[in-house]
Tab-separated table of C-alpha atoms and ligand atoms in Angstrom:
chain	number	residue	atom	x	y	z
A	2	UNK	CA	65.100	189.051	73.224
A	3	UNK	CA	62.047	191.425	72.768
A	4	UNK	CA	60.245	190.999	69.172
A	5	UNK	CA	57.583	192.833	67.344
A	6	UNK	CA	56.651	196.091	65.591
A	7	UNK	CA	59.453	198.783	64.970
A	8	UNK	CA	57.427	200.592	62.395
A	9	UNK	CA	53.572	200.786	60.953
A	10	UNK	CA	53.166	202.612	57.823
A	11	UNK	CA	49.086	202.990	56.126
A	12	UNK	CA	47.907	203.424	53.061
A	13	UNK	CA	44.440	203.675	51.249
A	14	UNK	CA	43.453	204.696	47.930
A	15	UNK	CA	42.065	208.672	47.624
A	16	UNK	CA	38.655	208.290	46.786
A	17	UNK	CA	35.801	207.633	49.165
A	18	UNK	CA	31.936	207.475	49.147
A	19	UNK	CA	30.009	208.907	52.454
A	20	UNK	CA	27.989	206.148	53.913
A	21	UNK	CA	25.382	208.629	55.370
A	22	UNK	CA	24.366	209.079	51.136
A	23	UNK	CA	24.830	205.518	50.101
A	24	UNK	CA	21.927	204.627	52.612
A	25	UNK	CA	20.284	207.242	50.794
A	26	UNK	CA	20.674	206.274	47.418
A	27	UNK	CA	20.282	202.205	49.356
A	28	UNK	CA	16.787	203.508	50.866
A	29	UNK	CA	17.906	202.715	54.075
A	30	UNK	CA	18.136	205.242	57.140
A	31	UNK	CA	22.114	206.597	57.132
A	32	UNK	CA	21.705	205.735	61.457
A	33	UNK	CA	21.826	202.112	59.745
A	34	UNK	CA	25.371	202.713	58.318
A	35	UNK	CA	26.738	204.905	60.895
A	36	UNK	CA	25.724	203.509	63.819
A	37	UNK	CA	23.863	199.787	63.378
A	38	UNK	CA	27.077	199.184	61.445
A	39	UNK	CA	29.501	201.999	62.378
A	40	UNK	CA	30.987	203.308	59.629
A	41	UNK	CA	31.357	207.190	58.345
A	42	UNK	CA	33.372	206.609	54.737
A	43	UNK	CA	33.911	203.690	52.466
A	44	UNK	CA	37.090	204.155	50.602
A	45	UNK	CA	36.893	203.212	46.845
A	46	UNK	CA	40.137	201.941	45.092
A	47	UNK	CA	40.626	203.216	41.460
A	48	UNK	CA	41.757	201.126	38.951
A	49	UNK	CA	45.248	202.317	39.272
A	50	UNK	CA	45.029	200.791	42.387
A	51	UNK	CA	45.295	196.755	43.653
A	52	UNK	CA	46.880	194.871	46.313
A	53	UNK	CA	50.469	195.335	45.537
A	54	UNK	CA	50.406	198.890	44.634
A	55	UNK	CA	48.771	199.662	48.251
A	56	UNK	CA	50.791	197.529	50.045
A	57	UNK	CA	53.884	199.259	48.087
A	58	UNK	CA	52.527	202.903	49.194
A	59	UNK	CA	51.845	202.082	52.508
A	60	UNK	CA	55.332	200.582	53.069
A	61	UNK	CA	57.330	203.654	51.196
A	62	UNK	CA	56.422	206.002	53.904
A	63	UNK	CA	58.608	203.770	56.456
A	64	UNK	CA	61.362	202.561	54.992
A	65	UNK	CA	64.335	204.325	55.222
A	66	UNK	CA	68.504	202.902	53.694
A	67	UNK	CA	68.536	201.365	57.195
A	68	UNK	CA	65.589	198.855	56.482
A	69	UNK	CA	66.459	198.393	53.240
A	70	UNK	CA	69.654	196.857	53.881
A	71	UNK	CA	68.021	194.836	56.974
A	72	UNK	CA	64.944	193.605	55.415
A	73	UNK	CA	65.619	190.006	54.503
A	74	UNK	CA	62.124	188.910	54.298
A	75	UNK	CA	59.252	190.197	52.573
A	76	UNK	CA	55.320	188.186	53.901
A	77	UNK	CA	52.823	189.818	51.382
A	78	UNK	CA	49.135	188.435	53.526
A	79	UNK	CA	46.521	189.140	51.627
A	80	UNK	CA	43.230	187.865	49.822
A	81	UNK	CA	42.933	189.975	46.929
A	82	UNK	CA	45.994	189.030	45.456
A	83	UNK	CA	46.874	189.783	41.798
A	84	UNK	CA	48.429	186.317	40.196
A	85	UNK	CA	47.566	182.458	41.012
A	86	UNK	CA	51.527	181.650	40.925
A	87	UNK	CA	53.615	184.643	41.466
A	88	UNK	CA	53.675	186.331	45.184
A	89	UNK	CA	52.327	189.770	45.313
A	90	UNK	CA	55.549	190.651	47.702
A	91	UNK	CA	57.893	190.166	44.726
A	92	UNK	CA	56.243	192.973	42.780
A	93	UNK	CA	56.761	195.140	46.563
A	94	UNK	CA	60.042	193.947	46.954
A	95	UNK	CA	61.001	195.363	43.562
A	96	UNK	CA	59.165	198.310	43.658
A	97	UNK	CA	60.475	199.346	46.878
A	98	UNK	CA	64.041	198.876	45.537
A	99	UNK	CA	64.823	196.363	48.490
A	100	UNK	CA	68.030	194.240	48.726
A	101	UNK	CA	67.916	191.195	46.490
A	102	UNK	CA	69.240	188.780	49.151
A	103	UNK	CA	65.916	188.480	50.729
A	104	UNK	CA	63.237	185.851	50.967
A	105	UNK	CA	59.905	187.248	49.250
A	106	UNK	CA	56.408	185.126	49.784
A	107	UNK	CA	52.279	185.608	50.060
A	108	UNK	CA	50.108	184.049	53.111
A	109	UNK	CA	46.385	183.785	52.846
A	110	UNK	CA	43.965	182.573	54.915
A	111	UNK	CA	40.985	185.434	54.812
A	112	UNK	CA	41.311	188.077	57.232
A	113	UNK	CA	44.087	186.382	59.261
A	114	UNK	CA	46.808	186.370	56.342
A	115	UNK	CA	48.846	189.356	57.941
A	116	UNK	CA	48.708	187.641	61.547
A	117	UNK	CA	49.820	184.392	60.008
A	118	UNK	CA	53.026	186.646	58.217
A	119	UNK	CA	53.956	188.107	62.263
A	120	UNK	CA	54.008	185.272	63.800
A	121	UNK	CA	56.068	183.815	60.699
A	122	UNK	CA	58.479	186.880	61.242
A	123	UNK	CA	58.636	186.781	65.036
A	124	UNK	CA	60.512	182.591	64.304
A	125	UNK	CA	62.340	184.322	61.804
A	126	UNK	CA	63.779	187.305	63.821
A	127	UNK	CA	64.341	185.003	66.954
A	128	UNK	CA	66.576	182.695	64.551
A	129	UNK	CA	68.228	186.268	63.032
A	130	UNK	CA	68.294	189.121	65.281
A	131	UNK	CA	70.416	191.392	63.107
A	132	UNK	CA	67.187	190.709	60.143
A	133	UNK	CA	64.395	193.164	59.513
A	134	UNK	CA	60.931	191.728	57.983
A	135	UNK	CA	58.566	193.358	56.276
A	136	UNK	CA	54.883	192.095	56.954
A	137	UNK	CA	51.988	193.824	54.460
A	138	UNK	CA	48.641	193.224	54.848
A	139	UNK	CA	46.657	194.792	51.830
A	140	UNK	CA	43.269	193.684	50.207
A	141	UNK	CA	39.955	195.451	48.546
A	142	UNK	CA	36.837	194.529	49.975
A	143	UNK	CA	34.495	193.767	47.297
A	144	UNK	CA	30.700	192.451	48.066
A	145	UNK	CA	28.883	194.161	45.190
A	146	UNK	CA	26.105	196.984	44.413
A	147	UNK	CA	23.313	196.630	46.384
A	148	UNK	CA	24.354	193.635	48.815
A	149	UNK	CA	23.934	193.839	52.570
A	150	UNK	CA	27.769	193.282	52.209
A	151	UNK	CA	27.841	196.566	50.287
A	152	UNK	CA	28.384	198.778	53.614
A	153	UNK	CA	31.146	197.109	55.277
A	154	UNK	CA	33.708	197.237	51.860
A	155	UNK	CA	36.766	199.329	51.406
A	156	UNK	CA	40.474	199.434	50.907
A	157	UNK	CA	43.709	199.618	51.791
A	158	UNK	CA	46.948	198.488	53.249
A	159	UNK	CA	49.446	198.397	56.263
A	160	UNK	CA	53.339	198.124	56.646
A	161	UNK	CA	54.729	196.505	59.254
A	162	UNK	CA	58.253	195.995	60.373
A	163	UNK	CA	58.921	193.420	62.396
A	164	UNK	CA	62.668	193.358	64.372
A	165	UNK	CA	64.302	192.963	67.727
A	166	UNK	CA	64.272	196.053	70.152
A	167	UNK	CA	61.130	197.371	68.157
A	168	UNK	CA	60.490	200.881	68.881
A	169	UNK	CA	56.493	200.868	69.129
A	170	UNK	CA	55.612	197.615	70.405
A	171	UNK	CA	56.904	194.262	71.586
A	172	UNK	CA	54.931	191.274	70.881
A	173	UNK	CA	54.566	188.767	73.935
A	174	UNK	CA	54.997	185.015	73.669
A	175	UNK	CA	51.805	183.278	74.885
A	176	UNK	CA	49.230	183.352	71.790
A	177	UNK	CA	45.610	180.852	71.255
A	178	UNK	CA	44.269	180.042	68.092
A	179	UNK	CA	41.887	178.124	66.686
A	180	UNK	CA	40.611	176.426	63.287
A	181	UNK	CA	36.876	175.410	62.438
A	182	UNK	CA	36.236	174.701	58.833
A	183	UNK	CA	33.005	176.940	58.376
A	184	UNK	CA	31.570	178.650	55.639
A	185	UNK	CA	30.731	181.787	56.711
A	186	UNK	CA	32.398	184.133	54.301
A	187	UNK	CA	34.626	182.542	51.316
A	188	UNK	CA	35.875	183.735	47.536
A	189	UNK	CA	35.750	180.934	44.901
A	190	UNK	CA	38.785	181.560	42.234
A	191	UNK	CA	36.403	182.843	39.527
A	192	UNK	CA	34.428	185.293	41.799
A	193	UNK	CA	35.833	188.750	42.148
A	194	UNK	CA	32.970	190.018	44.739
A	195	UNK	CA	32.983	187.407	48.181
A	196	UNK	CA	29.930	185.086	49.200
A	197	UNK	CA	28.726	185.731	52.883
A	198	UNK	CA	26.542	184.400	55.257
A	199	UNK	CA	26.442	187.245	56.949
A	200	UNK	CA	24.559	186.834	60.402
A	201	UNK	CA	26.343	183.660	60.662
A	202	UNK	CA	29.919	185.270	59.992
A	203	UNK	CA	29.056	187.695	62.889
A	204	UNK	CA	27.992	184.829	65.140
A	205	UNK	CA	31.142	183.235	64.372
A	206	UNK	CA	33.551	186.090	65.347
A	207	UNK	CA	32.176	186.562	68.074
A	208	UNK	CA	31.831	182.721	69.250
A	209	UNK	CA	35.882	182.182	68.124
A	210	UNK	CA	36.526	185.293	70.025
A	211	UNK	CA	35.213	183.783	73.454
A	212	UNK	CA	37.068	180.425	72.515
A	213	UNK	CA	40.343	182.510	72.061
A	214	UNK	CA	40.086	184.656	75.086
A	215	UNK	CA	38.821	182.205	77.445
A	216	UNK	CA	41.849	179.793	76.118
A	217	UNK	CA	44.423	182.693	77.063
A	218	UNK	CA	42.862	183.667	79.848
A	219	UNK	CA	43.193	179.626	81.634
A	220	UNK	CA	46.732	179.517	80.193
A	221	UNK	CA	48.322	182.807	81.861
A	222	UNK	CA	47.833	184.420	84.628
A	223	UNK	CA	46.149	187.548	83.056
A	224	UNK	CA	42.544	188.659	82.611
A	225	UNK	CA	40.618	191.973	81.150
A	226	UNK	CA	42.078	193.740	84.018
A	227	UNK	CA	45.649	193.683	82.702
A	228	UNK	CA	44.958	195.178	79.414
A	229	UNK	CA	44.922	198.770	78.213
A	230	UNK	CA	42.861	198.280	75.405
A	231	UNK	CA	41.755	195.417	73.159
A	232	UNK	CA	41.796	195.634	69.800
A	233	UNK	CA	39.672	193.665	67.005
A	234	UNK	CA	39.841	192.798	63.232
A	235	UNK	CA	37.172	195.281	62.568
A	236	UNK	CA	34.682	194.090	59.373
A	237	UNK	CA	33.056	196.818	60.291
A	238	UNK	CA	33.817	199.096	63.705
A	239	UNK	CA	30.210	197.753	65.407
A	240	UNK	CA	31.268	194.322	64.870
A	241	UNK	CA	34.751	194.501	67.502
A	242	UNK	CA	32.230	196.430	70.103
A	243	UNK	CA	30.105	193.631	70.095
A	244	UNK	CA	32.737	191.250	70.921
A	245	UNK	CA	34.049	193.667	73.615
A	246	UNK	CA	30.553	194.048	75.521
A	247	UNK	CA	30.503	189.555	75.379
A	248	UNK	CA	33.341	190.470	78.233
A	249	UNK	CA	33.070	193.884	79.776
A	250	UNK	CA	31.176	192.736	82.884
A	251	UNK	CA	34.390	190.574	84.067
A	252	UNK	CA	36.380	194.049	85.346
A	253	UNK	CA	34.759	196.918	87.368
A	254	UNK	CA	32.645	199.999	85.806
A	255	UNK	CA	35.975	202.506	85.654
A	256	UNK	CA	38.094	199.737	83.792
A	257	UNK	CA	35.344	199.191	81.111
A	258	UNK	CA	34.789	203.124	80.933
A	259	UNK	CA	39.142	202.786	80.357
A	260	UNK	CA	38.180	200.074	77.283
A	261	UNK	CA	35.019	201.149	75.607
A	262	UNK	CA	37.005	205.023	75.310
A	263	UNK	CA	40.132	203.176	74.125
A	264	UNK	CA	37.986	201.193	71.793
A	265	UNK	CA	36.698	204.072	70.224
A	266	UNK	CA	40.041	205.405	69.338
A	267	UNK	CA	40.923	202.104	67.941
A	268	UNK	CA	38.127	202.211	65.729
A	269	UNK	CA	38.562	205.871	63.975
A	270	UNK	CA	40.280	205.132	60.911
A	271	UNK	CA	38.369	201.918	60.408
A	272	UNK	CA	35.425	204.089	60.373
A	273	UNK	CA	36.597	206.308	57.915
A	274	UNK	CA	37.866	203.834	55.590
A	275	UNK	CA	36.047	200.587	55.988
A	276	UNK	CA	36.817	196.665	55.976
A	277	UNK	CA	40.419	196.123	54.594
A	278	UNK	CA	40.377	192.347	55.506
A	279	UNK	CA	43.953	192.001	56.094
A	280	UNK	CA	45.128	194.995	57.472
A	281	UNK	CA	41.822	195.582	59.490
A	282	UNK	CA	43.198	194.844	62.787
A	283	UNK	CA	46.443	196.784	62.255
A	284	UNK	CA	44.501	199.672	61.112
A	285	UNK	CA	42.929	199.398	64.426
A	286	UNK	CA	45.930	199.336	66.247
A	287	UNK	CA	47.563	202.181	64.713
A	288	UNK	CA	44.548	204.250	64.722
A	289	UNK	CA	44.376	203.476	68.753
A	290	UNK	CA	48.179	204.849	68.628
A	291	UNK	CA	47.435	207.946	66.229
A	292	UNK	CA	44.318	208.845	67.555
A	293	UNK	CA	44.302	208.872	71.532
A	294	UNK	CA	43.733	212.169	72.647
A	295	UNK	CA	46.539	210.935	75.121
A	296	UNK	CA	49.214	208.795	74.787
A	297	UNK	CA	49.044	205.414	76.456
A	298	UNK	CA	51.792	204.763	79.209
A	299	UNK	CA	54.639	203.159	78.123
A	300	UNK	CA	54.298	199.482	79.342
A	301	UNK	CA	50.604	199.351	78.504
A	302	UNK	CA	49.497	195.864	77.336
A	303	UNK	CA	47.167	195.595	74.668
A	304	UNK	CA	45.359	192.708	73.479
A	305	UNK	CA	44.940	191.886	69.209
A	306	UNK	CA	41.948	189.827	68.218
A	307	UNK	CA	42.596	188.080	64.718
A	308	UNK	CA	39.656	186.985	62.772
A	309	UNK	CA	39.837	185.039	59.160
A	310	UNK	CA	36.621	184.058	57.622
A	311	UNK	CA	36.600	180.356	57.124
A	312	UNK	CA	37.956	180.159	59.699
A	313	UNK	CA	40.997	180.996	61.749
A	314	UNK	CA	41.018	183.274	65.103
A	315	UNK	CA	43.596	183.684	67.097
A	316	UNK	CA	44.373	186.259	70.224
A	317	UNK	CA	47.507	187.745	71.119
A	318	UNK	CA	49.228	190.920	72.853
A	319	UNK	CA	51.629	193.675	72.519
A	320	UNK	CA	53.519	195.926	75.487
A	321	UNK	CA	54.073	199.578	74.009
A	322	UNK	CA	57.495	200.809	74.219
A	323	UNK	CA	58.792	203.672	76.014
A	324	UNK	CA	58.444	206.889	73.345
A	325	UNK	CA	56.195	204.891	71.013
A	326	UNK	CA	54.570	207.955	69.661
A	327	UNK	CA	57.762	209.288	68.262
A	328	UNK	CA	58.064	206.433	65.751
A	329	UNK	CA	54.615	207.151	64.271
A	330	UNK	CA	54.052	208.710	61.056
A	331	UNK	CA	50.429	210.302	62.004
A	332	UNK	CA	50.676	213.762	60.339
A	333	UNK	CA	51.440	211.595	57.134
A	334	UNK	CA	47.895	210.038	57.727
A	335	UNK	CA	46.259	212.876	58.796
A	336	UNK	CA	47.228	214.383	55.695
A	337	UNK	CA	46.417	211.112	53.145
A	338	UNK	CA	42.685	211.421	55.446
A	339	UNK	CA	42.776	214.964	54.502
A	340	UNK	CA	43.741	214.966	50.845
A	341	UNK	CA	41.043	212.210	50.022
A	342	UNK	CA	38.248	213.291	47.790
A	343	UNK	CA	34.564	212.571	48.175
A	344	UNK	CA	32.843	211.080	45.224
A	345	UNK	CA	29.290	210.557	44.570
A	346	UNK	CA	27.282	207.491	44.969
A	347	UNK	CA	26.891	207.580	41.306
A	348	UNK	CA	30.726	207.906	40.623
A	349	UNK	CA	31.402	205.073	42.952
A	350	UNK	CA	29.621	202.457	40.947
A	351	UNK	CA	30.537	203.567	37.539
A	352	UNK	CA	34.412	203.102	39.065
A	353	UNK	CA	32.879	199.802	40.983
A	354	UNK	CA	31.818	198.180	37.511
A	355	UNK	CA	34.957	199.155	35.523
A	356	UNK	CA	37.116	196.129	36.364
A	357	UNK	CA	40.490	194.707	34.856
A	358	UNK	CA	40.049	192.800	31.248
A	359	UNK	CA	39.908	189.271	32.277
A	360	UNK	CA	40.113	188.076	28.508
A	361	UNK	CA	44.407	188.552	28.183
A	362	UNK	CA	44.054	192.116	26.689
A	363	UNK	CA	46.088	194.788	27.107
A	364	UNK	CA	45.117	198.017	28.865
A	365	UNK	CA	46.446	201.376	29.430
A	366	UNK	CA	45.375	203.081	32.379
A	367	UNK	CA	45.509	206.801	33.469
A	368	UNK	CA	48.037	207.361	36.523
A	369	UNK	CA	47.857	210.746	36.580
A	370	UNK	CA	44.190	211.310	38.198
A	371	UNK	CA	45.752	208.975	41.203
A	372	UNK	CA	48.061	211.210	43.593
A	373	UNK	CA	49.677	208.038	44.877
A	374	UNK	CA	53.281	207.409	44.161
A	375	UNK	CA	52.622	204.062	42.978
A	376	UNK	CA	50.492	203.104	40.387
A	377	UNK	CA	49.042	200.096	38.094
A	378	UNK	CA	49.237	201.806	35.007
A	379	UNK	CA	48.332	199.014	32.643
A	380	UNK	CA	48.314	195.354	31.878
A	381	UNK	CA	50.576	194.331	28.592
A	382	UNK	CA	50.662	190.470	27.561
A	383	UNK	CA	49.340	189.447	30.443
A	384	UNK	CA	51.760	191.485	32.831
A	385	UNK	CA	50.623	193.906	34.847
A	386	UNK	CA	53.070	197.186	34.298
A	387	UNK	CA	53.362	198.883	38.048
A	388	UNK	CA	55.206	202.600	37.945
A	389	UNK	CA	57.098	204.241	40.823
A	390	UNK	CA	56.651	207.929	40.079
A	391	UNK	CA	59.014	208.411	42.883
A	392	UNK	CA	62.117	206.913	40.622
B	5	HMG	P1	22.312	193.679	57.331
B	5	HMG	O1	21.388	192.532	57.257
B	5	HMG	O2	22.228	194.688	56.264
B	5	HMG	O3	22.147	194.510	58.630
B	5	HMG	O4	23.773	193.062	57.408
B	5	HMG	P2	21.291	194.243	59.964
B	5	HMG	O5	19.854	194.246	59.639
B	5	HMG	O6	21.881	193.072	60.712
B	5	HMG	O7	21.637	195.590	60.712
B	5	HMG	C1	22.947	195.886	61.083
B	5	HMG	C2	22.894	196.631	62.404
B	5	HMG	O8	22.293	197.920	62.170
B	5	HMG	C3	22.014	195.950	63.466
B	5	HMG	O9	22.665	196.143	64.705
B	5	HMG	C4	20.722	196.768	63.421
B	5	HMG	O10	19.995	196.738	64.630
B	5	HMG	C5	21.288	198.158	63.152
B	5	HMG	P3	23.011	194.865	65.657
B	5	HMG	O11	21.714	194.291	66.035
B	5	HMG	O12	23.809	193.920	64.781
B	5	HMG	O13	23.809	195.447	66.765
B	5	HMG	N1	20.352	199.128	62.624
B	5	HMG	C6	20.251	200.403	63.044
B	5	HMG	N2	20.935	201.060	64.003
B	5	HMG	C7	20.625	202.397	64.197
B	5	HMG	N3	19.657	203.035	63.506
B	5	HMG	C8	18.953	202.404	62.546
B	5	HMG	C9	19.243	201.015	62.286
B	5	HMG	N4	18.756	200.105	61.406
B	5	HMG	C10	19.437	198.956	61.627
B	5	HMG	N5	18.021	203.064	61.867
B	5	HMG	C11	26.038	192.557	57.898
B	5	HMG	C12	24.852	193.483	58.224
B	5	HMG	C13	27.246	192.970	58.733
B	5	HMG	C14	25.659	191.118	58.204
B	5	HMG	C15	26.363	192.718	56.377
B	5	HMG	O14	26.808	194.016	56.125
B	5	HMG	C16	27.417	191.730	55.870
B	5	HMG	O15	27.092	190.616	55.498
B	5	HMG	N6	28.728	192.150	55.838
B	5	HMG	C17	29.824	191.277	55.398
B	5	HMG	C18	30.170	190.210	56.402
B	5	HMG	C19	30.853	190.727	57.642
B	5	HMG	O16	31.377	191.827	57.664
B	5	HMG	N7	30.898	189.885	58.707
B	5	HMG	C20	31.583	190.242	59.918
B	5	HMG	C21	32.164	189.040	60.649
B	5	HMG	S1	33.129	187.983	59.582
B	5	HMG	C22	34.664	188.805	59.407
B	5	HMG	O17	34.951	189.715	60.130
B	5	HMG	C23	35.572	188.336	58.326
B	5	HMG	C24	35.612	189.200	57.083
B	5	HMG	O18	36.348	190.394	57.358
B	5	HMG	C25	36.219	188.449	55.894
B	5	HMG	C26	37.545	187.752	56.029
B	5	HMG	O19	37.921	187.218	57.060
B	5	HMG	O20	38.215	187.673	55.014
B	5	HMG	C27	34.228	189.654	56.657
């Protein structure tokens, strides 16, 4: 039975800062930002917006009766989740108005929580055919004001639904992972900005990627030559390029001409949105769908790179489906790109610095400067009060 992604639905908050006048205002050359690290805009979340209520918007564009009815499972991955106890996909599964006999949890382990959540869904589906399960992925990347983390945050969320006879891509069996316990990148419970090691978080993607992809490579049969593209959890867009040249020289010059342009597709949205931990790689994915000036022959095999600070890494592939592209919803991102508005450096950390009351009071915030259909809109004893404007 073929398994993986029927639908891939993105969302990401409508403010953004642009990275070439952050290294301004940083007193660093903007070639830094855009190139040394890759990145054009840095999305900036609102307070109206937080894990749930991105994950919620980016899974309302996709879900249609159908899915509602199918959708027996809800895996919320994510790092930035909202509540010690209580899983972020109950708050989804509630906003989205999905059917109660369902199954509703949230999967961390860094950057790899979403991964974790399709390979939970592909047992899940092979054990239920008829079932539909909806994977999120949604986090805000938070280093702080002035930190050389500063340039590679963002945020946002993607939707994915995993089923049998998926209509963009079926996931193939044969996967590698691997666990080192490392501290390269980590969150204590009372920090709401991350601690990095940076250079040695870099060295470390990089080193699990080689482990991964040397692992698959001496358990199958394949090698670069049987992929269309490969593409990465993406920090920051440099970061998957750098992993991509550790292998290039293994296929001839036209078939690395084939990945590096492929590559670049994968890496537009990233670049205009920044690291959304979780969802990075899926970003990636769908921005190689949405954004290739051609479409990719039906049968092409592309590989997924999963990195989680910490660390887990595991590498994996998909085979695109025959008509892919007409299951894509890419004039609805084209549009939420479009209808995002540029704030100034200035802006950005006066909404940086305005953060949740910690202390159990209650707050009322103001949905109606956020476009999005979903909204925080305050926190009341301790509850935080989520509105569909939709309903
Ligand atoms: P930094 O020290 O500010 O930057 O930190 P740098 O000095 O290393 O420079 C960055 C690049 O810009 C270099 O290129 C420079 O040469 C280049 P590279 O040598 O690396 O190819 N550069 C220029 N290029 C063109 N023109 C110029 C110029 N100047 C310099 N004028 C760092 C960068 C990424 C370390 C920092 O931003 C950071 O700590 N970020 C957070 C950690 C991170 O993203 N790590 C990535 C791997 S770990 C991971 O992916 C997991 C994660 O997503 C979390 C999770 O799993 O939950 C982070």
């Amino acid at each position: 039975m073929k398994i993986g992604i029927d639908k891939i639905g993105f969302y990401t908050p409508n403010l953004y800062v642009d990275m070439n006048k952050l290294a301004v205002a940083r007193d660093v050359e903007p070639e830094k930002f855009t190139i040394g690290i890759g990145q054009e805009k840095m999305a900036v979340p609102p307070l109206t917006q937080d894990s749930v209520t991105m994950a919620a918007n980016a899974a309302l564009e996709i879900i249609d009766e159908v899915d509602k009815e199918a959708i027996d499972f809800v895996i919320f991955g994510t790092e930035t989740g909202i509540d010690h106890s209580k899983s972020a996909a109950v708050y989804v599964h509630h906003l989205l108005g999905l059917h109660p006999n369902a199954r509703s949890i949230e999967v961390k382990h860094a950057c790899y929580g979403a991964t974790a959540a399709i390979q939970m869904a592909k047992g899940h589906i092979a054990l239920n055919p008829e079932s539909k399960v909806l994977v999120l992925g949604s986090d805000i990347a938070r280093y702080g004001l002035n930190t050389a983390g500063e340039s590679t945050q963002g945020a946002g969320a993607v939707a994915l639904i995993i089923s049998a006879n998926p209509k963009i891509m079926t996931l193939e069996d044969k996967s590698t992972y691997l666990t080192s316990d490392i501290m390269d990148f980590w969150r204590p419970i009372y920090s709401d900005k991350a601690f990095v090691n940076g250079k040695f978080s870099n060295e470390q993607y990089i080193a699990f990627f080689n482990t991964v992809w040397d692992k698959f490579k001496e358990e199958t049969d394949m090698d670069l030559n049987d992929f269309e593209a490969i593409c990465y959890h993406l920090p920051y867009t440099k970061m998957g390029l750098k992993a991509l040249r550790t292998i290039l020289d293994d296929v001839p010059e036209d078939v690395q001409e084939k990945l590096k342009a492929n590559y670049q597709a994968s890496t537009q949205y990233n670049r205009n949105v920044g690291n959304i931990y979780t969802g990075s790689l899926y970003l990636s994915l769908l921005s190689l769908l949405e954004e290739k000036s051609e479409d990719l022959d039906s049968g092409s095999r592309i590989g997924l790179f999963s990195y989680g600070s910490g660390a887990v890494g595991e590498f994996f592939t998909g085979v695109l489906e025959p008509n892919y592209q007409e299951h894509l919803y890419k004039n609805h991102h084209d549009e939420l790109f479009a209808s995002r508005k540029e704030i100034s450096v200035s802006e950005y950390e006066e909404i940086f610095e305005e953060t949740l009351p910690a202390d159990g009071s209650n707050i009322e915030l103001d949905i109606n400067e956020d476009p999005a259909p979903i909204c925080l809109s305050g926190i009341t004893d301790n509850m935080r009060q989520y509105v569909n404007k939709l309903r």
